[in-house]
């Protein structure tokens, strides 16, 4: 596609429910990043994919968070048993190669846990 | 622990003046340096990148890199109210590593 696409753009869910967030990176980009950003805060790194593998999962806040990437393309971030503190904007970015070139961001998914 | 530090601000600059944003990084072997701008409620977008020591100019923006002192700065000349945003510094410790991000500096340009 023309840019990084994330869906849904907004998600309101009840505490305790599972949610899936989707990221469709720019075609051909091998590196994919997930970040979380709370209101007025900086980017919190969650996970990084190089192709389908995740060399760095160190940012996942708890075992309720998981992510996968298939076919070197689409990635899904799953949050199980959501909590109110999970409420944030979840941003996905992709780049042609890890770290050397510009990372392009999607518009984000705003998750609200009520 | 690889770190990137920025002053959170807010940094208030009068319209037409030069805004100077600074960023320091901990990994001496870092190779690539990026400045992103993020408007409130929007995603970050790239302003400039720099790989080599010295200055790199693009329009009203100049990135400055000093690897010996481990800092990178962004100068915005003739600041405009539309430059008001949060500016994020990102660094790549090596070519096969993910970006390390600073927390961002909020810049306010006063008309």
Coordinates of C-alpha atoms in Angstrom, one line a residue:
Chain A
X1 CA 0.0 0.0 0.0
X2 CA 0.9 3.7 -0.1
X3 CA 1.6 3.9 3.6
X4 CA 1.5 2.0 6.9
X5 CA -2.1 1.1 7.6
X6 CA -3.4 0.3 11.1
X7 CA -6.8 -1.0 12.1
X8 CA -9.0 -0.3 13.8
X9 CA -8.3 3.4 14.2
X10 CA -10.3 3.4 17.5
X11 CA -11.2 0.5 19.8
X12 CA -13.2 0.7 23.0
X13 CA -13.3 -2.6 24.9
X14 CA -14.4 -3.8 28.3
X15 CA -11.9 -4.7 30.9
X16 CA -11.0 -8.3 30.7
X17 CA -11.7 -8.7 27.0
X18 CA -9.0 -9.6 24.4
X19 CA -8.2 -7.2 21.6
X20 CA -6.3 -7.6 18.3
X21 CA -4.6 -4.7 16.6
X22 CA -3.5 -5.0 13.0
X23 CA -0.6 -3.3 11.1
X24 CA -0.1 -3.5 7.4
X25 CA 3.3 -2.2 6.6
X26 CA 4.6 -0.6 3.4
X27 CA 5.2 -3.4 0.9
X28 CA 8.8 -4.6 0.9
X29 CA 9.7 -3.2 4.3
X30 CA 11.5 -5.8 6.3
X31 CA 11.5 -4.0 9.7
X32 CA 8.3 -3.5 11.7
X33 CA 8.0 -1.8 15.1
X34 CA 5.2 -1.6 17.6
X35 CA 5.1 1.3 20.1
X36 CA 2.7 2.5 22.7
X37 CA 2.1 6.1 23.5
X38 CA 0.1 7.4 26.4
X39 CA -1.3 10.9 26.4
X40 CA 1.5 13.4 26.6
X41 CA 4.1 10.8 26.9
X42 CA 6.9 9.6 24.6
X43 CA 7.1 6.4 22.5
X44 CA 7.2 3.2 24.5
X45 CA 8.9 0.4 22.5
X46 CA 7.0 -2.9 22.5
X47 CA 8.4 -5.2 19.9
X48 CA 10.5 -5.2 16.7
X49 CA 10.3 -7.6 13.8
X50 CA 12.9 -8.3 11.2
X51 CA 11.0 -10.3 8.6
X52 CA 8.9 -12.7 10.6
X53 CA 11.2 -13.0 13.5
X54 CA 11.2 -10.8 16.6
X55 CA 14.8 -10.2 17.7
X56 CA 13.7 -7.9 20.4
X57 CA 10.5 -8.5 22.5
X58 CA 11.9 -6.7 25.5
X59 CA 9.3 -4.0 25.5
X60 CA 6.2 -6.2 25.9
X61 CA 4.8 -5.0 29.3
X62 CA 3.5 -8.4 30.4
X63 CA 2.7 -11.9 29.2
X64 CA -0.8 -10.6 28.3
X65 CA 0.8 -8.9 25.3
X66 CA 1.9 -10.9 22.2
X67 CA 2.6 -10.1 18.6
X68 CA 3.2 -12.0 15.4
X69 CA 4.1 -11.3 11.8
X70 CA 3.3 -13.5 8.9
X71 CA 4.7 -13.6 5.4
X72 CA 7.0 -10.8 6.3
X73 CA 4.1 -8.4 6.0
X74 CA 1.0 -8.0 8.2
X75 CA 1.5 -8.0 12.0
X76 CA -1.0 -8.3 14.8
X77 CA -0.6 -7.2 18.4
X78 CA -2.8 -9.1 20.8
X79 CA -3.6 -8.0 24.3
X80 CA -5.4 -10.5 26.4
X81 CA -7.5 -9.8 29.4
X82 CA -7.2 -6.0 28.9
X83 CA -6.7 -3.7 31.8
X84 CA -7.5 0.0 32.1
X85 CA -3.7 0.8 32.1
X86 CA -3.5 -0.7 28.6
X87 CA -5.4 2.4 27.3
X88 CA -3.1 4.2 24.9
X89 CA -2.4 4.9 21.3
X90 CA -0.7 1.9 19.7
X91 CA 1.6 2.9 16.8
X92 CA 3.1 0.7 14.2
X93 CA 6.0 1.7 12.0
X94 CA 8.0 0.0 9.2
X95 CA 11.2 0.7 7.4
X96 CA 13.0 -0.9 4.5
X97 CA 15.9 -2.0 6.7
X98 CA 16.3 -1.9 10.4
X99 CA 17.6 1.4 11.7
X100 CA 19.4 2.7 8.6
X101 CA 16.5 4.4 7.0
X102 CA 13.4 6.3 7.8
X103 CA 10.7 4.6 9.8
X104 CA 7.2 5.3 8.5
X105 CA 4.4 5.4 11.0
X106 CA 0.8 4.4 10.7
X107 CA -2.0 6.6 12.1
X108 CA -2.2 4.5 15.2
X109 CA -5.0 2.6 17.0
X110 CA -6.5 4.4 20.0
X111 CA -7.4 1.8 22.5
X112 CA -9.7 2.6 25.4
X113 CA -10.4 0.0 28.1
X114 CA -13.5 0.8 30.1
Chain B
X1 CA 21.3 0.0 28.4
X2 CA 21.2 2.1 25.3
X3 CA 19.7 5.5 26.1
X4 CA 18.7 8.7 24.3
X5 CA 18.0 11.8 26.4
X6 CA 16.1 14.9 25.6
X7 CA 14.9 17.8 27.6
X8 CA 11.1 17.4 27.8
X9 CA 10.5 21.2 27.7
X10 CA 8.3 22.9 26.9
X11 CA 10.8 25.1 25.0
X12 CA 9.2 28.5 24.2
X13 CA 10.6 30.5 21.3
X14 CA 9.3 33.7 19.8
X15 CA 8.2 33.6 16.2
X16 CA 11.1 34.3 13.8
X17 CA 13.8 33.3 16.2
X18 CA 16.0 30.2 16.1
X19 CA 14.8 27.1 18.0
X20 CA 17.5 24.8 19.2
X21 CA 16.7 21.2 20.2
X22 CA 19.3 18.9 21.7
X23 CA 19.7 15.2 22.1
X24 CA 22.4 13.1 23.8
X25 CA 22.9 9.3 23.4
X26 CA 24.8 6.8 25.4
X27 CA 26.1 4.3 22.8
X28 CA 29.3 5.7 21.3
X29 CA 29.1 3.3 18.3
X30 CA 25.7 4.8 17.2
X31 CA 25.5 5.2 13.4
X32 CA 22.3 6.8 12.4
X33 CA 20.4 9.8 13.9
X34 CA 16.9 10.9 13.1
X35 CA 14.7 13.9 14.1
X36 CA 10.9 13.4 14.0
X37 CA 8.2 15.9 14.5
X38 CA 4.9 14.9 16.2
X39 CA 1.9 17.2 16.2
X40 CA -0.6 16.6 19.0
X41 CA -2.8 13.6 18.2
X42 CA -0.8 12.7 15.1
X43 CA 1.9 10.1 14.3
X44 CA 5.6 11.1 14.2
X45 CA 7.0 12.1 10.8
X46 CA 10.6 12.4 9.8
X47 CA 12.2 15.8 9.6
X48 CA 15.8 15.0 9.0
X49 CA 18.4 12.3 9.3
X50 CA 22.1 12.6 9.7
X51 CA 24.9 10.0 9.6
X52 CA 28.2 12.0 9.5
X53 CA 29.7 14.5 11.9
X54 CA 29.0 18.1 11.1
X55 CA 25.9 20.0 9.8
X56 CA 23.2 19.0 7.4
X57 CA 20.8 21.7 6.2
X58 CA 17.4 21.3 4.6
X59 CA 15.4 24.5 4.2
X60 CA 14.9 26.1 7.6
X61 CA 16.2 23.0 9.4
X62 CA 19.8 22.1 10.3
X63 CA 20.8 18.9 12.0
X64 CA 24.2 18.9 13.8
X65 CA 26.0 15.8 14.8
X66 CA 29.0 15.6 17.2
X67 CA 30.0 12.0 17.7
X68 CA 32.9 12.8 20.0
X69 CA 30.5 14.5 22.4
X70 CA 27.6 12.1 21.6
X71 CA 25.0 14.7 20.9
X72 CA 22.8 15.6 18.0
X73 CA 20.9 18.8 17.7
X74 CA 18.2 20.3 15.5
X75 CA 18.1 24.0 14.7
X76 CA 14.9 25.6 13.2
X77 CA 15.5 29.0 11.7
X78 CA 12.8 31.6 11.3
X79 CA 10.5 29.7 13.6
X80 CA 6.8 29.6 12.7
X81 CA 3.8 28.9 14.9
X82 CA 3.3 25.8 12.7
X83 CA 6.6 24.4 14.0
X84 CA 4.9 24.0 17.5
X85 CA 5.1 20.3 18.1
X86 CA 7.0 17.6 20.0
X87 CA 10.3 16.8 18.4
X88 CA 11.6 13.3 18.9
X89 CA 15.2 12.2 18.5
X90 CA 15.9 8.6 17.5
X91 CA 19.3 6.8 17.2
X92 CA 20.4 3.5 15.8
X93 CA 23.2 1.9 17.8
X94 CA 24.2 -0.1 14.8
X95 CA 22.9 -1.0 11.4
X96 CA 21.1 -4.1 12.4
X97 CA 19.3 -2.7 15.5
X98 CA 16.0 -1.1 16.2
X99 CA 15.6 2.6 16.7
X100 CA 16.2 4.0 20.3
X101 CA 13.9 6.9 21.0
X102 CA 14.2 10.0 23.2
X103 CA 11.1 11.1 25.1
X104 CA 10.7 14.2 23.0
X105 CA 10.9 18.0 23.5
X106 CA 7.8 20.0 23.3
X107 CA 8.4 23.2 21.3
X108 CA 6.1 26.2 21.4
X109 CA 6.5 29.0 19.0
X110 CA 4.9 32.2 20.3
X111 CA 3.4 34.6 17.7

